[in-house]
Coordinates of C-alpha atoms and ligand atoms in Angstrom, one line a residue:
M1 CA -51.6 6.1 -2.3
V2 CA -54.7 5.9 -0.8
L3 CA -58.2 6.7 -3.5
T4 CA -61.7 6.9 -2.7
Q5 CA -64.7 7.6 -5.3
N6 CA -64.0 11.6 -5.0
D7 CA -60.8 10.8 -7.1
F8 CA -62.2 9.9 -10.4
C9 CA -66.2 9.7 -9.6
I10 CA -68.2 13.0 -11.6
Q11 CA -71.8 13.6 -11.2
G12 CA -73.1 15.4 -14.9
C13 CA -69.9 15.0 -17.2
T14 CA -69.7 16.6 -20.6
C15 CA -70.4 13.0 -22.5
G16 CA -73.8 13.8 -20.6
K17 CA -73.5 10.4 -18.1
S18 CA -72.5 10.8 -14.5
H19 CA -69.7 7.9 -13.6
L20 CA -69.7 6.6 -10.8
T21 CA -68.4 3.4 -9.3
T22 CA -69.3 1.0 -6.2
I23 CA -65.7 0.6 -5.4
Q24 CA -65.5 2.5 -2.1
K25 CA -61.7 2.5 -1.4
I26 CA -58.3 1.7 -3.2
V27 CA -54.9 1.3 -0.9
I28 CA -52.2 0.8 -3.1
E29 CA -49.3 0.5 -0.1
S30 CA -47.1 -1.8 1.6
G31 CA -48.5 -3.5 4.2
C32 CA -52.2 -2.8 4.0
L33 CA -53.1 -6.4 3.1
T34 CA -52.6 -6.9 7.3
A35 CA -55.1 -4.3 7.8
L36 CA -57.9 -5.4 5.8
G37 CA -60.1 -6.3 9.0
K38 CA -60.0 -2.1 9.8
H39 CA -60.5 -1.4 6.3
L40 CA -63.8 -3.3 6.0
R41 CA -64.8 -1.9 9.5
E42 CA -64.3 1.5 8.9
L43 CA -66.0 0.9 5.7
G44 CA -69.2 -0.5 7.9
Y45 CA -68.5 -4.5 6.7
T46 CA -69.2 -6.4 9.5
Q47 CA -69.5 -9.4 7.7
K48 CA -67.4 -13.2 8.1
V49 CA -64.9 -12.8 5.8
T50 CA -63.9 -15.4 3.9
A51 CA -60.2 -15.2 1.8
V52 CA -60.0 -16.8 -1.4
Y53 CA -56.6 -17.9 -2.4
D54 CA -54.9 -20.4 -5.2
T55 CA -52.1 -22.4 -3.8
N56 CA -49.5 -20.0 -5.2
T57 CA -50.5 -17.0 -3.7
Y58 CA -51.4 -18.9 -0.1
T59 CA -47.3 -18.9 0.1
A60 CA -46.6 -15.8 -2.0
S61 CA -43.6 -13.8 -0.6
G62 CA -44.1 -10.9 0.9
L63 CA -47.9 -11.5 1.5
T64 CA -48.9 -11.8 5.0
R65 CA -52.3 -13.7 5.6
P66 CA -54.8 -11.5 7.3
A67 CA -57.0 -13.0 10.0
V68 CA -60.4 -13.7 8.5
D69 CA -63.5 -16.2 9.4
S70 CA -62.2 -18.8 7.1
E71 CA -59.6 -19.3 4.7
I72 CA -60.3 -21.2 1.1
I73 CA -57.3 -22.6 -1.4
L74 CA -58.1 -23.3 -4.3
P75 CA -55.6 -25.5 -6.6
A76 CA -53.5 -23.2 -8.7
E77 CA -52.6 -25.4 -11.5
N78 CA -55.5 -25.5 -14.5
L79 CA -57.0 -23.1 -13.0
H80 CA -59.3 -21.0 -15.2
A81 CA -62.1 -18.3 -15.1
D82 CA -64.3 -21.5 -16.5
E83 CA -67.7 -23.8 -15.2
R84 CA -64.9 -25.8 -13.4
G85 CA -63.0 -22.8 -11.8
V86 CA -66.3 -21.6 -10.5
E87 CA -67.7 -24.8 -9.8
L88 CA -64.3 -25.6 -7.6
L89 CA -65.2 -22.7 -5.3
R90 CA -68.8 -22.9 -5.3
G91 CA -68.2 -26.7 -3.8
K92 CA -66.1 -25.5 -1.1
L93 CA -68.4 -21.9 0.4
N94 CA -70.8 -22.7 3.6
Q95 CA -73.0 -19.9 3.6
P96 CA -70.5 -17.0 2.8
Q97 CA -71.1 -13.9 3.7
L98 CA -68.2 -11.6 2.0
L99 CA -65.6 -12.9 -0.7
V100 CA -61.7 -11.7 -0.7
A101 CA -60.1 -13.1 -3.8
I102 CA -56.4 -13.1 -3.3
G103 CA -54.4 -13.7 -6.2
S104 CA -54.3 -13.4 -9.4
G105 CA -57.0 -12.2 -12.6
T106 CA -58.2 -15.6 -13.0
L107 CA -58.8 -16.1 -9.1
H108 CA -60.5 -12.5 -9.2
D109 CA -62.9 -13.6 -11.7
I110 CA -63.7 -16.7 -10.6
V111 CA -64.3 -15.1 -7.3
R112 CA -66.5 -11.8 -8.6
Y113 CA -68.7 -14.0 -10.5
C114 CA -69.4 -15.9 -7.5
A115 CA -70.1 -13.2 -5.2
S116 CA -72.0 -11.6 -8.1
Q117 CA -74.6 -14.8 -8.5
L118 CA -74.4 -15.0 -4.3
N119 CA -74.9 -11.4 -4.4
I120 CA -72.5 -10.8 -2.1
P121 CA -69.8 -8.2 -1.7
F122 CA -66.1 -8.7 -2.4
V123 CA -62.7 -7.5 -1.9
S124 CA -60.2 -7.8 -4.2
V125 CA -56.5 -8.0 -3.5
P126 CA -54.3 -8.8 -6.3
T127 CA -51.0 -10.3 -5.6
A128 CA -49.0 -9.1 -8.9
A129 CA -49.3 -6.2 -11.6
T130 CA -50.5 -9.0 -14.1
V131 CA -53.5 -7.6 -15.5
D132 CA -56.2 -4.9 -15.1
G133 CA -59.1 -6.8 -14.3
F134 CA -58.9 -6.4 -10.4
A135 CA -61.1 -3.2 -9.7
S136 CA -63.5 -3.9 -13.0
S137 CA -67.1 -4.7 -13.3
V138 CA -66.2 -7.2 -15.6
A139 CA -65.6 -10.8 -15.1
A140 CA -63.6 -12.1 -17.9
M141 CA -65.1 -15.8 -18.2
T142 CA -64.8 -18.9 -20.5
L143 CA -68.0 -20.2 -20.8
N144 CA -68.6 -23.5 -23.2
G145 CA -65.7 -22.4 -24.2
F146 CA -66.7 -19.0 -25.7
K147 CA -64.8 -16.0 -24.5
K148 CA -66.9 -13.6 -22.7
T149 CA -66.7 -10.4 -20.9
L150 CA -69.8 -10.3 -18.6
I151 CA -70.9 -7.5 -16.5
V152 CA -70.9 -8.4 -12.5
Q153 CA -69.9 -6.3 -10.2
A154 CA -67.1 -4.6 -8.9
P155 CA -65.0 -5.0 -5.5
V156 CA -66.1 -2.8 -2.7
L157 CA -62.5 -2.2 -1.6
V158 CA -59.0 -3.0 -3.5
L159 CA -56.2 -3.8 -1.1
A160 CA -52.5 -3.9 -3.3
D161 CA -50.2 -4.8 -1.0
L162 CA -46.8 -3.6 -2.5
A163 CA -44.7 -5.9 -0.6
V164 CA -46.5 -8.7 -2.0
I165 CA -46.5 -7.4 -5.7
S166 CA -43.1 -6.1 -6.0
A167 CA -42.2 -9.6 -4.5
A168 CA -43.8 -11.4 -7.2
P169 CA -41.6 -13.5 -9.9
R170 CA -40.6 -10.8 -12.1
H171 CA -41.6 -12.3 -15.4
L172 CA -45.2 -11.3 -14.6
V173 CA -44.5 -7.6 -14.8
P174 CA -44.4 -7.5 -18.9
A175 CA -47.7 -9.1 -18.5
G176 CA -48.9 -5.9 -16.8
V177 CA -47.3 -4.0 -19.0
G178 CA -48.5 -5.2 -21.8
D179 CA -52.2 -5.6 -20.8
M180 CA -51.8 -1.1 -20.3
L181 CA -50.1 -0.8 -23.4
G182 CA -53.2 -1.9 -24.9
K183 CA -55.1 1.1 -24.0
F184 CA -53.2 3.0 -26.8
I185 CA -55.2 0.6 -29.5
C186 CA -58.6 0.2 -27.8
L187 CA -58.4 3.8 -26.9
A188 CA -57.9 5.0 -30.5
D189 CA -60.5 2.2 -31.7
W190 CA -63.3 4.1 -29.3
E191 CA -62.4 7.2 -30.5
V192 CA -62.6 6.8 -34.4
G193 CA -65.8 4.6 -33.7
H194 CA -66.9 7.8 -32.0
L195 CA -65.8 9.7 -34.9
L196 CA -67.2 7.8 -37.7
T197 CA -70.4 6.3 -36.5
G198 CA -71.5 9.0 -33.6
E199 CA -70.9 5.9 -30.8
Y200 CA -71.0 7.3 -27.2
Y201 CA -67.7 8.7 -25.9
C202 CA -66.1 10.2 -23.0
S203 CA -62.9 12.2 -23.2
Y204 CA -62.9 12.3 -19.6
I205 CA -62.5 8.4 -19.0
A206 CA -60.0 8.3 -22.1
S207 CA -57.9 11.0 -20.9
L208 CA -57.8 9.2 -17.2
T209 CA -56.5 5.8 -18.5
R210 CA -54.7 7.6 -21.3
K211 CA -52.9 8.8 -18.9
A212 CA -52.4 5.5 -16.7
A213 CA -50.7 4.3 -19.7
E214 CA -48.7 6.9 -20.6
Q215 CA -47.5 6.7 -16.8
V216 CA -46.3 2.9 -17.3
L217 CA -44.9 4.0 -21.0
I218 CA -42.4 6.3 -19.7
G219 CA -41.9 5.0 -16.3
A220 CA -40.2 1.1 -17.8
D221 CA -36.5 2.1 -16.3
K222 CA -37.6 2.5 -12.9
L223 CA -39.7 -0.3 -13.3
A224 CA -36.9 -2.6 -14.5
A225 CA -34.6 -1.4 -12.2
K226 CA -37.4 -2.3 -9.4
D227 CA -38.3 0.9 -8.1
V228 CA -41.5 0.5 -5.4
D229 CA -42.6 3.9 -7.1
A230 CA -42.6 2.0 -10.0
Y231 CA -45.3 -0.8 -9.1
E232 CA -47.0 1.8 -7.6
N233 CA -47.7 3.2 -10.7
L234 CA -48.3 -0.1 -12.8
M235 CA -50.7 -0.6 -10.1
Y236 CA -52.2 1.9 -10.3
G237 CA -52.5 2.1 -14.3
L238 CA -54.5 -1.2 -14.3
I239 CA -56.7 -0.4 -11.4
L240 CA -57.7 3.1 -13.0
S241 CA -58.2 0.4 -16.3
G242 CA -60.5 -1.5 -14.7
I243 CA -62.3 1.5 -13.0
A244 CA -62.6 3.1 -15.9
M245 CA -64.6 0.2 -17.6
Q246 CA -66.9 0.9 -15.0
L247 CA -67.3 4.5 -15.0
A248 CA -68.1 3.8 -19.1
G249 CA -70.3 0.8 -18.4
N250 CA -69.0 -1.3 -20.4
S251 CA -65.3 -2.6 -21.4
R252 CA -64.8 -0.1 -24.0
P253 CA -62.2 1.9 -23.1
A254 CA -60.2 -1.1 -22.0
S255 CA -60.5 -3.5 -24.8
G256 CA -60.2 -3.3 -28.6
A257 CA -58.3 -4.7 -31.6
E258 CA -55.5 -5.9 -29.4
H259 CA -58.3 -7.7 -26.5
H260 CA -59.9 -9.8 -29.4
I261 CA -56.7 -11.1 -30.9
S262 CA -55.8 -12.5 -27.5
H263 CA -59.5 -13.3 -27.1
L264 CA -59.4 -15.3 -30.4
L265 CA -56.3 -16.9 -28.9
E266 CA -57.8 -17.9 -25.6
M267 CA -60.8 -19.5 -27.1
G268 CA -58.2 -21.5 -29.2
V269 CA -59.3 -21.0 -32.4
L270 CA -56.2 -20.9 -34.7
Q271 CA -53.8 -22.1 -32.1
H272 CA -53.9 -22.7 -28.5
C273 CA -51.8 -20.5 -26.6
D274 CA -51.0 -20.9 -22.9
A275 CA -49.1 -17.2 -22.3
M276 CA -50.6 -15.2 -19.8
H277 CA -53.3 -12.6 -21.0
G278 CA -51.1 -9.2 -20.8
E279 CA -48.7 -11.4 -22.5
K280 CA -50.7 -12.0 -25.4
V281 CA -52.3 -8.3 -25.1
G282 CA -48.4 -6.8 -25.6
V283 CA -47.3 -8.9 -28.3
A284 CA -51.3 -8.1 -29.7
T285 CA -50.6 -4.4 -29.3
L286 CA -47.5 -4.2 -31.3
L287 CA -49.2 -5.7 -34.6
C288 CA -51.8 -3.4 -34.1
S289 CA -49.3 -0.3 -33.8
Q290 CA -48.0 -1.8 -36.5
I291 CA -51.0 -2.5 -38.6
Y292 CA -52.7 1.2 -37.4
H293 CA -49.3 3.2 -38.4
K294 CA -49.8 1.4 -42.1
I295 CA -53.1 2.7 -42.5
A296 CA -52.6 5.6 -41.3
Q297 CA -49.9 6.8 -44.0
V298 CA -52.0 6.5 -46.4
D299 CA -53.4 10.1 -47.6
D300 CA -55.6 9.2 -50.1
I301 CA -58.2 6.2 -49.5
S302 CA -60.8 7.1 -52.0
G303 CA -59.7 4.4 -54.3
K304 CA -59.1 1.8 -51.0
L305 CA -63.0 1.3 -50.8
V306 CA -64.9 -1.6 -50.7
P307 CA -68.8 -1.7 -50.9
Y308 CA -70.1 -3.3 -47.7
K309 CA -71.1 -6.8 -47.3
P310 CA -72.5 -8.9 -44.9
I311 CA -70.6 -11.2 -42.5
S312 CA -70.4 -14.8 -45.0
E313 CA -71.9 -17.5 -42.5
P314 CA -70.2 -20.0 -44.6
W315 CA -66.7 -18.3 -44.0
I316 CA -67.4 -18.4 -39.8
Q317 CA -68.6 -22.0 -40.0
E318 CA -65.2 -22.9 -42.1
H319 CA -63.0 -20.6 -39.2
F320 CA -64.8 -21.1 -35.8
G321 CA -65.9 -24.7 -35.8
R322 CA -68.0 -25.2 -33.3
L323 CA -67.6 -21.7 -32.1
A324 CA -69.4 -21.1 -35.3
P325 CA -73.3 -20.2 -33.5
E326 CA -72.0 -18.0 -31.3
I327 CA -69.6 -15.8 -33.5
L328 CA -72.8 -15.8 -35.6
N329 CA -74.8 -14.5 -32.6
E330 CA -72.8 -11.9 -31.6
N331 CA -71.8 -10.1 -34.9
H332 CA -75.6 -10.4 -36.1
A333 CA -76.4 -6.5 -36.4
D334 CA -72.5 -6.0 -37.6
C335 CA -71.4 -2.5 -36.5
L336 CA -69.8 -2.2 -39.3
Q337 CA -73.0 -1.5 -41.4
K338 CA -72.9 2.0 -39.2
I339 CA -69.8 3.2 -41.3
S340 CA -70.9 5.1 -44.5
Q341 CA -68.2 5.4 -47.8
E342 CA -69.0 9.4 -47.3
Q343 CA -68.7 9.5 -43.8
L344 CA -65.2 8.0 -44.0
L345 CA -63.9 9.9 -46.8
K346 CA -64.9 13.1 -44.8
S347 CA -63.5 11.8 -41.7
W348 CA -60.7 10.6 -43.1
G349 CA -57.8 13.0 -42.0
G350 CA -59.4 12.8 -38.4
V351 CA -59.0 8.8 -38.2
Q352 CA -55.0 9.3 -39.8
D353 CA -54.1 12.0 -36.5
I354 CA -56.1 9.3 -34.2
L355 CA -54.0 6.3 -35.4
R356 CA -50.6 8.6 -35.5
A357 CA -50.8 9.4 -31.9
I358 CA -50.6 5.6 -31.0
P359 CA -46.9 5.1 -30.1
S360 CA -44.9 3.5 -32.5
P361 CA -44.1 -0.6 -32.2
Q362 CA -40.4 0.2 -31.8
Q363 CA -41.7 2.6 -28.9
L364 CA -43.6 -0.2 -27.2
S365 CA -41.8 -3.2 -28.2
D366 CA -38.6 -1.6 -26.6
V367 CA -40.1 -1.3 -23.3
L368 CA -41.4 -5.1 -23.4
V369 CA -38.2 -6.0 -24.4
K370 CA -36.3 -4.0 -21.7
L371 CA -38.4 -5.4 -18.8
G372 CA -37.5 -8.9 -20.2
G373 CA -41.2 -9.5 -22.1
K374 CA -42.4 -10.9 -25.0
A375 CA -42.2 -9.5 -28.0
N376 CA -43.1 -11.5 -30.7
F377 CA -46.0 -13.8 -31.5
K378 CA -43.4 -17.2 -32.1
D379 CA -42.3 -15.8 -28.2
I380 CA -45.6 -16.5 -26.8
G381 CA -45.6 -20.1 -29.0
V382 CA -47.9 -18.6 -31.3
D383 CA -46.7 -19.7 -35.5
C384 CA -46.0 -16.5 -36.7
S385 CA -48.0 -17.8 -40.0
L386 CA -50.7 -17.7 -38.7
T387 CA -50.5 -13.5 -38.7
Q388 CA -52.6 -12.6 -41.6
Q389 CA -55.6 -14.9 -39.9
L390 CA -55.3 -13.6 -36.7
I391 CA -56.0 -9.7 -38.1
S392 CA -58.9 -11.1 -40.0
L393 CA -60.5 -13.5 -37.7
S394 CA -60.5 -11.6 -34.2
P395 CA -62.6 -8.8 -34.8
Y396 CA -65.3 -10.9 -35.0
V397 CA -64.8 -12.1 -31.1
R398 CA -66.4 -9.3 -30.0
N399 CA -69.1 -7.0 -32.4
R400 CA -67.6 -3.7 -31.2
L401 CA -66.0 -1.1 -34.1
T402 CA -61.9 -1.7 -34.1
V403 CA -59.6 -0.2 -36.9
M404 CA -58.8 -3.8 -37.6
R405 CA -62.8 -4.6 -38.4
M406 CA -62.7 -1.3 -40.8
L407 CA -59.8 -3.5 -43.3
R408 CA -63.3 -5.3 -44.6
I409 CA -64.3 -1.9 -46.1
L410 CA -61.2 -1.0 -46.4
K411 CA -58.1 -2.1 -48.6
I412 CA -55.1 -1.7 -47.8
E413 CA -52.0 -3.4 -48.9
H414 CA -48.4 -4.8 -47.6
L415 CA -49.6 -4.1 -43.8
L416 CA -47.5 -6.4 -43.3
E417 CA -44.1 -5.5 -45.0
Ligands
ZN1 ZN1 -68.1 11.4 -19.1
ZN2 ZN1 -56.4 -7.3 -20.6

């Protein structure tokens, strides 16, 4: 499959914006990496090319390394998208003109961040279908211990070589699927935010992403059978979700309550968790689906409304410790204030409809289990007794309206039963 800007960019969308991306070409095909030079020339890039690998991807099965001007190999062990990762790469760069990230989501974030700082183009070459960040215009960086999504540049070209991706270790697949299943939650959060506060929403971008997530949901059997078309579908969904963030101008179409739980764990607030990003998002998605369906069952919320109270500073300090100043700063203008009780009562039927449309926890869990993935907190090494705290703390990772955050003005009992 070869995609160009014409396949998803539109001028004058019904939402009032034009949706553009700087990604010029996306190729999802077996063997496409060997044609890196040809693709770059066709797009008019004649600069010197520096390929960046990590020690795992340099020798990945199915990978034929393309001819480039220079190669950099970062140590895969303990490589994170943080200050150290950025310094490791910056220390090896010698007047680079164009960077090619050949590897994981983490490697992509480091390369993307450096390319943005240096103001040079970069090319994305995912080596496994693990995460939706490859084609995005944001880098998920941990700076000063705080997980942040920074707006940076998107790749100019994406080469998803299915010969490499389908040969990647099997346990990586459910991570990518988990990141995709999370879209059902964040799209619901976005739609609810729009319904209750009039927040900007684009039904075109939402439907692009939802369709891609549905393809992954219904394609799980084929993926379990290692069908190459199913890998193409999963990779397409992950790339598209990344593009959706660029089309929207922020990560709203790709990240909601489920990602906030994952980010909280990545920041090591309650517990340190080494599981892959998509594994955490997958498990968090199951929890969100369970809670959101439970909330949707409540037809009359009139007796469950709690008056809005500002976020308690001592409470944030107690739970977030050294990260408290950042958290307080992030939530300075608490987005929850924008919801009035009248609006919530008036629109409740609409909220219920949005939440009911999310696939059930059983359906989502079946997909992850079928693929040998992790389907509960214990599987990813997180103590199950922390679930309630994950629910109450995670919304503050990002000042973004989610149904999870609304639980502060909506008291619904027995959410975990
Ligand atoms: Zn639009
Ligand atoms: Zn993600």
